[in-house]
Amino acid sequence: MSSRKRVPPQADFGRALRQLRAARGLVQEDMLLATSRRHISRIEQGHQIPSVRTIEVLAEQMQIHPLTLVAVAYCPELDAASISELLKTLKTDFKGLVAD
């Protein structure tokens, strides 16, 4: 099975934000410089999809690169196997886009 079939086609930003925030030892209130608690809660509950700018400021608050938040949103689990599959898929995609 190709790695593309094991990488979910839809992002789960709510799960990703909760996982990364918890991994950093942060609570929603720690993220208030990025956006409101209500907005964070709505993202985490899956009621809102964050804009690119919101992803950038949330990532800044967690001291991670914005692409890390986006990547974790496409990993079904925050584990080595899921991350490896996603990175393989990205590498294949980039190989097709970039000339040597």
Short mmCIF file of C-alpha atoms in Angstrom, two decimals:
data_model
loop_
_atom_site.label_atom_id
_atom_site.label_comp_id
_atom_site.label_asym_id
_atom_site.label_seq_id
_atom_site.Cartn_x
_atom_site.Cartn_y
_atom_site.Cartn_z
CA MET A 1 0.00 0.00 0.00
CA SER A 2 1.37 3.40 -0.92
CA SER A 3 2.02 5.84 1.88
CA ARG A 4 -0.50 8.25 0.30
CA LYS A 5 -3.33 5.83 1.17
CA ARG A 6 -2.27 5.77 4.82
CA VAL A 7 -2.16 9.57 5.16
CA PRO A 8 -5.65 11.00 5.80
CA PRO A 9 -6.84 13.33 3.02
CA GLN A 10 -8.51 15.69 5.49
CA ALA A 11 -6.87 17.68 8.26
CA ASP A 12 -8.00 17.46 11.86
CA PHE A 13 -6.73 20.79 13.18
CA GLY A 14 -8.65 20.48 16.43
CA ARG A 15 -6.93 17.24 17.39
CA ALA A 16 -3.57 18.57 16.22
CA LEU A 17 -3.88 21.76 18.24
CA ARG A 18 -4.93 19.85 21.39
CA GLN A 19 -2.07 17.34 20.99
CA LEU A 20 0.63 19.93 20.36
CA ARG A 21 -0.64 22.27 23.05
CA ALA A 22 -0.64 19.39 25.57
CA ALA A 23 2.81 18.25 24.41
CA ARG A 24 4.08 21.76 25.17
CA GLY A 25 2.35 21.72 28.58
CA LEU A 26 0.05 24.59 27.61
CA VAL A 27 -3.62 25.19 28.42
CA GLN A 28 -6.02 27.20 26.28
CA GLU A 29 -5.47 30.26 28.46
CA ASP A 30 -1.77 30.18 27.57
CA MET A 31 -2.74 30.73 23.94
CA LEU A 32 -4.69 33.96 24.46
CA LEU A 33 -2.00 36.10 22.82
CA ALA A 34 -2.71 34.16 19.62
CA THR A 35 -6.50 34.37 19.64
CA SER A 36 -9.48 34.22 21.96
CA ARG A 37 -10.21 31.24 24.18
CA ARG A 38 -13.55 30.82 22.40
CA HIS A 39 -11.83 30.66 19.00
CA ILE A 40 -9.29 28.12 20.28
CA SER A 41 -12.12 26.06 21.77
CA ARG A 42 -14.09 26.15 18.51
CA ILE A 43 -11.03 25.03 16.54
CA GLU A 44 -10.30 22.21 19.00
CA GLN A 45 -13.93 21.05 18.85
CA GLY A 46 -13.82 20.99 15.05
CA HIS A 47 -16.37 23.78 14.61
CA GLN A 48 -13.89 26.14 12.92
CA ILE A 49 -10.99 25.71 10.53
CA PRO A 50 -8.13 28.10 11.35
CA SER A 51 -6.89 30.55 8.75
CA VAL A 52 -3.26 30.50 7.72
CA ARG A 53 -2.65 33.59 9.87
CA THR A 54 -4.28 31.87 12.89
CA ILE A 55 -2.11 28.80 12.31
CA GLU A 56 0.94 31.08 12.26
CA VAL A 57 0.11 32.82 15.53
CA LEU A 58 -0.92 29.58 17.28
CA ALA A 59 2.35 27.98 16.19
CA GLU A 60 4.28 31.02 17.39
CA GLN A 61 2.64 30.70 20.81
CA MET A 62 3.65 27.02 20.95
CA GLN A 63 7.13 27.84 19.64
CA ILE A 64 6.85 25.50 16.66
CA HIS A 65 6.91 26.05 12.91
CA PRO A 66 3.43 26.55 11.39
CA LEU A 67 4.03 23.59 9.09
CA THR A 68 4.41 21.39 12.16
CA LEU A 69 0.82 22.21 13.17
CA VAL A 70 -0.39 21.58 9.63
CA ALA A 71 1.55 18.29 9.38
CA VAL A 72 0.23 16.98 12.70
CA ALA A 73 -3.30 17.79 11.49
CA TYR A 74 -2.75 15.12 8.80
CA CYS A 75 -1.25 12.49 11.15
CA PRO A 76 -3.92 10.20 12.61
CA GLU A 77 -1.72 9.71 15.66
CA LEU A 78 1.19 11.73 16.94
CA ASP A 79 3.57 8.79 16.67
CA ALA A 80 6.67 7.85 14.71
CA ALA A 81 4.80 5.68 12.19
CA SER A 82 2.25 8.36 11.26
CA ILE A 83 4.91 11.04 11.01
CA SER A 84 7.12 8.79 8.88
CA GLU A 85 4.26 8.05 6.47
CA LEU A 86 3.43 11.72 6.13
CA LEU A 87 7.07 12.67 5.53
CA LYS A 88 7.37 9.94 2.85
CA THR A 89 4.29 11.30 1.11
CA LEU A 90 5.60 14.87 1.25
CA LYS A 91 9.00 13.81 -0.06
CA THR A 92 7.37 12.05 -3.02
CA ASP A 93 5.18 15.09 -3.73
CA PHE A 94 8.15 17.48 -3.60
CA LYS A 95 10.24 15.24 -5.86
CA GLY A 96 7.54 15.61 -8.49
CA LEU A 97 7.53 19.40 -8.16
CA VAL A 98 11.20 20.27 -7.92
CA ALA A 99 13.67 19.85 -10.75
CA ASP A 100 17.07 18.44 -9.80
#
